[in-house]
Amino acid sequence: MGLHVFWPASAVLTLFVVGVIMILLKFGPRICKTRHVPFPSDEEWEEKAYSREMSVSIA
């Protein structure tokens, strides 16, 4: 009896573990409540980047 008997079970287990890791990476802060303050969204970053007044002083 060789490895060929166990590869389907190990493949399913590997896919399950990889799936759990991917779900935790994507939804981990919401599921586990690990972060109290979420990262700003892309729109908030753009607003901060373009909302500053530009001033030029020639010395």
XYZ file of C-alpha atoms in Angstrom:
59
model
C 0.000 0.000 0.000
C 1.601 3.220 -1.111
C 1.016 6.908 -1.168
C -1.475 6.649 -4.028
C -4.201 5.612 -1.588
C -3.899 8.724 0.579
C -3.430 11.504 -1.996
C -7.158 12.317 -2.431
C -7.599 12.820 1.305
C -4.424 14.883 1.615
C -5.442 16.991 -1.414
C -8.844 17.731 0.111
C -7.255 18.588 3.454
C -4.749 20.887 1.743
C -7.477 22.689 -0.207
C -9.509 23.093 2.981
C -6.557 24.567 4.892
C -5.706 26.930 2.025
C -9.366 27.995 1.800
C -9.535 28.733 5.526
C -6.340 30.778 5.317
C -7.695 32.783 2.364
C -10.995 33.453 4.142
C -9.168 34.576 7.287
C -6.928 36.877 5.275
C -9.925 38.476 3.581
C -12.502 38.523 6.395
C -10.332 37.948 9.479
C -10.765 41.377 11.055
C -14.550 41.086 10.795
C -14.722 37.462 11.936
C -12.169 37.568 14.752
C -12.598 41.244 15.724
C -8.824 41.633 15.615
C -8.796 45.292 14.564
C -10.729 47.991 16.362
C -10.064 50.583 13.674
C -10.373 49.398 10.074
C -7.984 50.455 7.358
C -9.217 53.463 5.407
C -10.846 52.679 2.098
C -9.360 53.756 -1.232
C -11.841 56.634 -1.455
C -10.754 57.986 1.930
C -7.098 57.832 0.884
C -7.884 59.717 -2.320
C -9.814 62.391 -0.407
C -6.909 62.871 1.984
C -4.406 63.023 -0.842
C -6.248 65.633 -2.891
C -7.896 67.704 -0.166
C -4.795 69.594 0.934
C -4.305 73.182 -0.102
C -1.248 73.898 -2.143
C 0.770 76.945 -1.187
C 3.898 78.163 -2.867
C 6.253 80.558 -1.194
C 9.135 82.132 -3.038
C 11.919 83.085 -0.692
